[in-house]
Coordinates of C-alpha atoms in Angstrom, one line a residue:
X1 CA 28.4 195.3 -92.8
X2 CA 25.7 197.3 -91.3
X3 CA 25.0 200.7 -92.7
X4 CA 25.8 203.3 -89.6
X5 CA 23.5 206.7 -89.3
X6 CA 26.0 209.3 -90.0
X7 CA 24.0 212.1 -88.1
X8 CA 21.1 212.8 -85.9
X9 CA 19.1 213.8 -89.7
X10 CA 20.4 210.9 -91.3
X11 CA 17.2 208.4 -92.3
X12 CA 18.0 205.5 -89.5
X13 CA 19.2 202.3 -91.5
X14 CA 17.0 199.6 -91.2
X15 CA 20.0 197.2 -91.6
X16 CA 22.1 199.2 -88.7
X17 CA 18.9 198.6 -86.2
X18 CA 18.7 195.3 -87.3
X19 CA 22.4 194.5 -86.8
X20 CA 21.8 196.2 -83.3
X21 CA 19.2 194.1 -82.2
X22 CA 21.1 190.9 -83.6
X23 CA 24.5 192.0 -81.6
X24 CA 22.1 192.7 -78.4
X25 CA 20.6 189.3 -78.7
X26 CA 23.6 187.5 -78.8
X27 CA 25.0 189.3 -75.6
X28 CA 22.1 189.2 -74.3
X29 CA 22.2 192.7 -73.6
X30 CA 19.2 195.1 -73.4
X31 CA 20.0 198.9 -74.5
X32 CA 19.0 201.9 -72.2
X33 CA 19.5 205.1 -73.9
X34 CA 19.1 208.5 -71.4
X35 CA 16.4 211.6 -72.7
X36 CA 19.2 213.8 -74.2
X37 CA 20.9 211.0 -76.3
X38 CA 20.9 210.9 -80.3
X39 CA 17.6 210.3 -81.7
X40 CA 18.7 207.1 -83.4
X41 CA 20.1 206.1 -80.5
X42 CA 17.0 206.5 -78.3
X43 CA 14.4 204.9 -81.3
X44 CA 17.0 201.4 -81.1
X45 CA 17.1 201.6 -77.5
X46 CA 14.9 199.2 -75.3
X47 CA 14.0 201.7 -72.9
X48 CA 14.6 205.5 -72.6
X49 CA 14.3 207.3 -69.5
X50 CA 16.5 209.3 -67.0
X51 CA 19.4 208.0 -65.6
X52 CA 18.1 206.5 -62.0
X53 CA 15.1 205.1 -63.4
X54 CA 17.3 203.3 -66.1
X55 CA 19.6 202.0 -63.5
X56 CA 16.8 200.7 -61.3
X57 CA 15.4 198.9 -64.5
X58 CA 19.0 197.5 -65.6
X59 CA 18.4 196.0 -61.9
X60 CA 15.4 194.4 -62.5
X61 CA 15.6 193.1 -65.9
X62 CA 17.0 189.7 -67.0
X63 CA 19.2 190.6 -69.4
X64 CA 23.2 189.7 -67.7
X65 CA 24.8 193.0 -69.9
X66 CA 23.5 196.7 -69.9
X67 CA 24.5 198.8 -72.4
X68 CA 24.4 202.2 -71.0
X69 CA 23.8 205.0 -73.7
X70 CA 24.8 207.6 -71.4
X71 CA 27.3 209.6 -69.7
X72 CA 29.8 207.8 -67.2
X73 CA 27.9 208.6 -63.9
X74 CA 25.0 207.3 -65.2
X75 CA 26.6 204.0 -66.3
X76 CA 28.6 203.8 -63.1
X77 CA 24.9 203.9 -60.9
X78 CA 24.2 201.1 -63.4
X79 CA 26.7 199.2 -62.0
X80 CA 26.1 199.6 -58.2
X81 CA 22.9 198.7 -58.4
X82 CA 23.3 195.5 -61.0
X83 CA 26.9 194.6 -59.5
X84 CA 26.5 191.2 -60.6
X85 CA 25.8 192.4 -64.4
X86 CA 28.1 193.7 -67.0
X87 CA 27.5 197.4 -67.8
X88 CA 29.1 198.9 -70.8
X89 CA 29.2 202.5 -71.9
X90 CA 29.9 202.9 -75.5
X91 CA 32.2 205.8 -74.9
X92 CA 34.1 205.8 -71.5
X93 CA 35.2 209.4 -72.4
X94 CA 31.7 210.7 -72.1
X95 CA 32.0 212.5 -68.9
X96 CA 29.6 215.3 -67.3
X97 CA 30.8 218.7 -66.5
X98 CA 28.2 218.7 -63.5
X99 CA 30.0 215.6 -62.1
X100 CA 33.4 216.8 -62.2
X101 CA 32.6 220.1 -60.1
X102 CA 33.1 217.6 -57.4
X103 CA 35.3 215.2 -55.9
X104 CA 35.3 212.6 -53.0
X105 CA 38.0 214.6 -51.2
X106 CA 36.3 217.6 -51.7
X107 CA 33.1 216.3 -50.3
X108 CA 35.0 214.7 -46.9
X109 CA 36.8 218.2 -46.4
X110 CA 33.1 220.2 -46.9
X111 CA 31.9 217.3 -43.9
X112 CA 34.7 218.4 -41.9
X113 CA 33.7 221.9 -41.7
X114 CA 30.5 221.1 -40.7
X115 CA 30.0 218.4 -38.5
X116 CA 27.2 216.7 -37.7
X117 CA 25.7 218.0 -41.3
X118 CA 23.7 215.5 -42.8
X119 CA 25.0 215.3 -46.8
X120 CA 22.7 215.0 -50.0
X121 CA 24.2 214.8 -53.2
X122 CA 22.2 214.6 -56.7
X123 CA 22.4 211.2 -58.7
X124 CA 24.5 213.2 -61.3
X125 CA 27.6 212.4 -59.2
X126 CA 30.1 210.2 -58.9
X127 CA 30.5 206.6 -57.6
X128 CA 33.2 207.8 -55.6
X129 CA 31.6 210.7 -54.5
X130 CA 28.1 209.3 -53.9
X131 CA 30.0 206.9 -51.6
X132 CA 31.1 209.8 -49.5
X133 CA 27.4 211.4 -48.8
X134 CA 24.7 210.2 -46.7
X135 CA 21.8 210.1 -49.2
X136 CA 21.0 211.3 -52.9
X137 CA 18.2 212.8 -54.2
X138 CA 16.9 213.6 -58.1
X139 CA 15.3 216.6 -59.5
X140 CA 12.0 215.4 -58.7
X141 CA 12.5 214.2 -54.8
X142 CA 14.7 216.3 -54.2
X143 CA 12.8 218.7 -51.8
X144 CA 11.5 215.7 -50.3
X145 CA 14.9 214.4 -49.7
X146 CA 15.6 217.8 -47.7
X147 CA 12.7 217.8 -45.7
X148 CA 13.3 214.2 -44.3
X149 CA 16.5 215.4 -42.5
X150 CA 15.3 217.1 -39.1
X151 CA 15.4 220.5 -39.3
X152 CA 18.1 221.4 -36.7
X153 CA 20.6 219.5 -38.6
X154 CA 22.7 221.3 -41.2
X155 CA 22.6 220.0 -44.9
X156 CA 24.9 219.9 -47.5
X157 CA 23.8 219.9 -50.6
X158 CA 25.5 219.1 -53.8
X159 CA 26.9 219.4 -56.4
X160 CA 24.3 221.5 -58.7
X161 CA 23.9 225.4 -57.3
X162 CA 20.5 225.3 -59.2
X163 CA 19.2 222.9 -58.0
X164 CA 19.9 223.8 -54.9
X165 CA 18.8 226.9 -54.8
X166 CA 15.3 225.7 -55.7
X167 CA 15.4 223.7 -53.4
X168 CA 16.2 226.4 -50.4
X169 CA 13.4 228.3 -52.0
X170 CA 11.1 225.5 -51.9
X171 CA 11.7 224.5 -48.5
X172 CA 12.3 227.6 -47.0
X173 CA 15.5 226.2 -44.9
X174 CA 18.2 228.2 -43.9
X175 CA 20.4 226.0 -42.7
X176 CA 21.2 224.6 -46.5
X177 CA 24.6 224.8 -47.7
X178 CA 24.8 224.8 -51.6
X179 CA 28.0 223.2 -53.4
X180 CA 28.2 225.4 -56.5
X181 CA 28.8 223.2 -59.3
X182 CA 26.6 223.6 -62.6
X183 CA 26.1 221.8 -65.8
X184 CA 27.4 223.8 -68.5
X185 CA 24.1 222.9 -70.9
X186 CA 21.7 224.2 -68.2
X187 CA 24.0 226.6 -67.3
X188 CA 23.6 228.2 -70.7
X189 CA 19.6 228.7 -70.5
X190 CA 20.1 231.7 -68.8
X191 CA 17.9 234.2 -67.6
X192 CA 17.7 237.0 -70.4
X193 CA 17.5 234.2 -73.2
X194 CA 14.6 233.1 -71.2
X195 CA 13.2 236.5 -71.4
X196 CA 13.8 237.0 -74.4
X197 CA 11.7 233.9 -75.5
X198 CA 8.8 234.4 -73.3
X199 CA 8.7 237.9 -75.2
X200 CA 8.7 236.6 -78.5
X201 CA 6.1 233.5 -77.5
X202 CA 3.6 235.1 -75.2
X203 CA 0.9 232.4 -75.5
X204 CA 3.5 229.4 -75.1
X205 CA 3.6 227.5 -72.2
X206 CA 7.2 227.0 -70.6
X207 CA 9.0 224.0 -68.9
X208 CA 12.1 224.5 -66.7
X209 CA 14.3 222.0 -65.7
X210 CA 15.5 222.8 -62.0
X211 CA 19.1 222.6 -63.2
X212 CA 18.6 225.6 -65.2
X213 CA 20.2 228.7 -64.9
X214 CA 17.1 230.7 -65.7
X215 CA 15.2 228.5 -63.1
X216 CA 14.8 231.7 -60.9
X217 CA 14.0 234.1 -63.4
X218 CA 11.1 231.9 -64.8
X219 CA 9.7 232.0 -61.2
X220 CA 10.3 235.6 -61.1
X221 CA 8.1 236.0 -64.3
X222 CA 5.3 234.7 -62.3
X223 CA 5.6 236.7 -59.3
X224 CA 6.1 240.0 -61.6
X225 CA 2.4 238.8 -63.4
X226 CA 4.3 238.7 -66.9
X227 CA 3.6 235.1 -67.3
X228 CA 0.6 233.4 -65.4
X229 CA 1.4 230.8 -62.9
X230 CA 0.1 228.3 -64.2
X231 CA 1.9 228.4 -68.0
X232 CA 5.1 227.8 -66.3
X233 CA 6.2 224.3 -64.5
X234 CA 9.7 223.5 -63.1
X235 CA 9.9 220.2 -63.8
X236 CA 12.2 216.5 -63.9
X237 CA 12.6 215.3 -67.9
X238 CA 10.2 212.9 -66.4
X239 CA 8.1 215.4 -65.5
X240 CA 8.4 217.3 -68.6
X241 CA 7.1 214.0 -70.4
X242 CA 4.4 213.0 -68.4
X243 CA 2.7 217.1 -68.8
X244 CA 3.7 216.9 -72.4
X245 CA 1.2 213.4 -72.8
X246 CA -1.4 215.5 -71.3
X247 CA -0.9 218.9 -72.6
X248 CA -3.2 220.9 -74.9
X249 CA -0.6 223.8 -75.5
X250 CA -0.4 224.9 -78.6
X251 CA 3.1 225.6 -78.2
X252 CA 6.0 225.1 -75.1
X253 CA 8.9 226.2 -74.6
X254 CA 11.4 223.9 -73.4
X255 CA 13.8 224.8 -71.0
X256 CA 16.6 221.4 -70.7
X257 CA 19.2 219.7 -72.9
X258 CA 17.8 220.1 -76.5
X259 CA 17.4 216.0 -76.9
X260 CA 14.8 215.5 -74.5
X261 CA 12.7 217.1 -77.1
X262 CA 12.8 213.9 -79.6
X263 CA 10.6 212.2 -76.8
X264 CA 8.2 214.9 -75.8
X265 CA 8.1 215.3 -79.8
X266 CA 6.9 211.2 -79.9
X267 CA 4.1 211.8 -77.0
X268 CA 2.7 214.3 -78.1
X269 CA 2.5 215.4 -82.0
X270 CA 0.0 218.2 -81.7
X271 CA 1.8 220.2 -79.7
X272 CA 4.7 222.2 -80.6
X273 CA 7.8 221.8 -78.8
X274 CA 10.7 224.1 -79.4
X275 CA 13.8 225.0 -77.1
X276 CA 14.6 227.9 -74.9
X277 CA 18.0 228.0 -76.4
X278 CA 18.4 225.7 -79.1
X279 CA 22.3 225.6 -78.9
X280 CA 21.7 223.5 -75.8
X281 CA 23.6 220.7 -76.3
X282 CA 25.5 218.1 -74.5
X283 CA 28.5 217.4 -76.4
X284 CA 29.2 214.4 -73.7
X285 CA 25.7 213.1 -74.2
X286 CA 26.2 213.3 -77.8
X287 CA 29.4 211.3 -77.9
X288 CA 27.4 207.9 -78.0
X289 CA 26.8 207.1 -81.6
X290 CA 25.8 204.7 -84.0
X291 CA 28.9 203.6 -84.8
X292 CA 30.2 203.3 -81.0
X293 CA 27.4 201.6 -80.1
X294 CA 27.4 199.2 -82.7
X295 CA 31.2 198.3 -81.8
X296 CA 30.2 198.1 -77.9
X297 CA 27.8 195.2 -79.1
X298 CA 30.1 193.7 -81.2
X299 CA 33.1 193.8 -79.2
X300 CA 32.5 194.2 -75.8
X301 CA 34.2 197.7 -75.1
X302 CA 33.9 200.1 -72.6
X303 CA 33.2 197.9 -69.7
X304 CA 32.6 199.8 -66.1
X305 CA 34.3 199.2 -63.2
X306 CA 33.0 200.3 -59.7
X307 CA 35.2 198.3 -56.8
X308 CA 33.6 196.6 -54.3
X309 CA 33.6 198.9 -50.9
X310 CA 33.0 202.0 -52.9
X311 CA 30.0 200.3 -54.7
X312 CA 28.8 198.9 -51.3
X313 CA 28.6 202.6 -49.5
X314 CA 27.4 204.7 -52.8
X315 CA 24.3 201.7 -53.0
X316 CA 23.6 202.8 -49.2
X317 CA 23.0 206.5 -50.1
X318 CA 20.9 205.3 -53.3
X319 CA 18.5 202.9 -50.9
X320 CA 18.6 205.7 -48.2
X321 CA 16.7 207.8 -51.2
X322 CA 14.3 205.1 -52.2
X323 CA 13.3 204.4 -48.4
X324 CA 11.7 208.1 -48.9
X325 CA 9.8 206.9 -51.4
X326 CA 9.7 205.8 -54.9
X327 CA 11.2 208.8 -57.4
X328 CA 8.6 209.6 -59.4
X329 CA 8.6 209.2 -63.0
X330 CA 12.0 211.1 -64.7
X331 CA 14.1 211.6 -61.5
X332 CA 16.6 214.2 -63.4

């Protein structure tokens, strides 16, 4: 039996990545494991990106099973884009707290106090829920999203308040109504600990994620003078990657989910990379380990279901977004 990593420090077993690749072969399955999983898990993984760009890939390649190392969202936009493909999440309890702010009745009973409001909901959502909205938007297109909708109609935005907020600030739209849901990690980078770090790292560049509590208050640095403009980007996890590749920094600060640092780590070794707040961890993200992904594979487990009509609508708001244009790299 294959040797299984115990821990995100454990040495990776050649044998367990070569039992992987075996079991993945035999399904013919190909692996896509999100920026904030294990390290192990992303280094065994085929591809690793954020979650639309991974589902849009599971689309195009041959491969008839997706294994989704990922949260249940994720996994579920998997599915409604590769209906015909098996997708199989190697822990169905791994949820999202951002997700669960909001439900599908909750989105038809916003509509209904605002009629004729056009409704944009972020891809960390739902099936159900995506099904309900008129188009979704990532991190990156978000703004873009907005400004596609004419601007006498109403929008409701959901289900991240962060996210939202930047983009109200970036657009300068009144007429945007924020849903205020938050992910719990992002959440927890919060203003003062951002503070506190710029403080104690005053040459260090900084990346925010726009999900980020302390989003505001690392654009408020800039405008006070403390930190010059151009140190500090708000930025996708694709976005994050594609400046680390090309930064010089000598150190930056990272302002997201502590595991998108093993691949900003990978493009660029010079630099150093360390968190805003380093007890930023996705406990639901981390739920996918070696062991449960190794008995997905083996077994089969943890197959998602989207029904038909609900998969059909929720692709609709998905397409609606791509006719926009293409997401750039790292939608989240």
């Amino acid at each position: 039996m294959a040797t299984v990593p115990a821990t995100a420090d454990t040495t990776l077993s050649q044998d367990w990545a070569a039992e992987v690749r075996r079991l993945a072969e035999s399904r013919d399955a190909v692996i896509l494991a999100h920026n904030y999983q294990r390290p192990e898990i992303q280094d065994v993984a085929d591809h690793t990106g954020d979650s639309l760009a991974l589902s849009r890939l599971a689309a195009e390649v041959d491969a008839g099973t997706i294994v989704f190392c990922g949260v249940h969202f994720m996994a579920e936009t998997a599915k409604i884009l590769s209906p015909e493909k098996t997708v199989l999440l190697p822990d169905l309890a791994a949820g999202c707290s951002l997700a669960d702010t909001v439900t599908a009745e909750d989105v038809r009973a916003w509509r209904a106090e605002h009629p004729g409001a056009v409704v944009v909901a972020y891809v960390n959502t739902s099936a159900a829920v995506k099904a309900e909205t008129d188009i979704c938007c990532t991190s990156s297109n978000a703004a873009d999203v907005v400004r596609s909708i004419p601007e006498d109609r109403e929008v409701l935005f959901l289900p991240d308040q962060f996210l939202g907020a930047h983009v109200k600030r970036v657009t300068g739209r009144e007429n945007i109504h924020v849903w205020m849901g938050e992910c719990h990690v992002h959440a927890g980078i919060d203003g003062h600990t951002l503070r506190e770090r710029v403080a104690a790292e005053p040459d260090a560049e900084l990346y925010v994620h726009p999900e980020c509590g302390c989003a505001t208050s690392a654009l408020y640095l800039v405008g006070s003078g403390a930190v010059p403009q151009d140190r500090v980007k708000v930025l996708s996890t694709g976005g994050m990657l594609s400046a680390a590749e090309a930064s010089t920094a000598e150190k930056v600060l990272i302002a997201t989910e502590t595991g998108m640092l093993h691949q900003l780590r990978a493009a660029n070794p010079v630099t150093d990379f360390e968190p805003v707040n380093p007890r930023a961890e996705c406990h639901y993200m981390k739920m996918i380990t070696a062991e449960k992904l190794l008995a997905t594979l083996r077994d089969g487990t943890g197959e998602i279901r989207v029904d038909d009509g609900t998969a059909a609508k929720a692709r609709r708001s998905v397409e609606r977004m791509v006719a926009i244009g293409t997401p750039s790299r790292g939608g989240e």
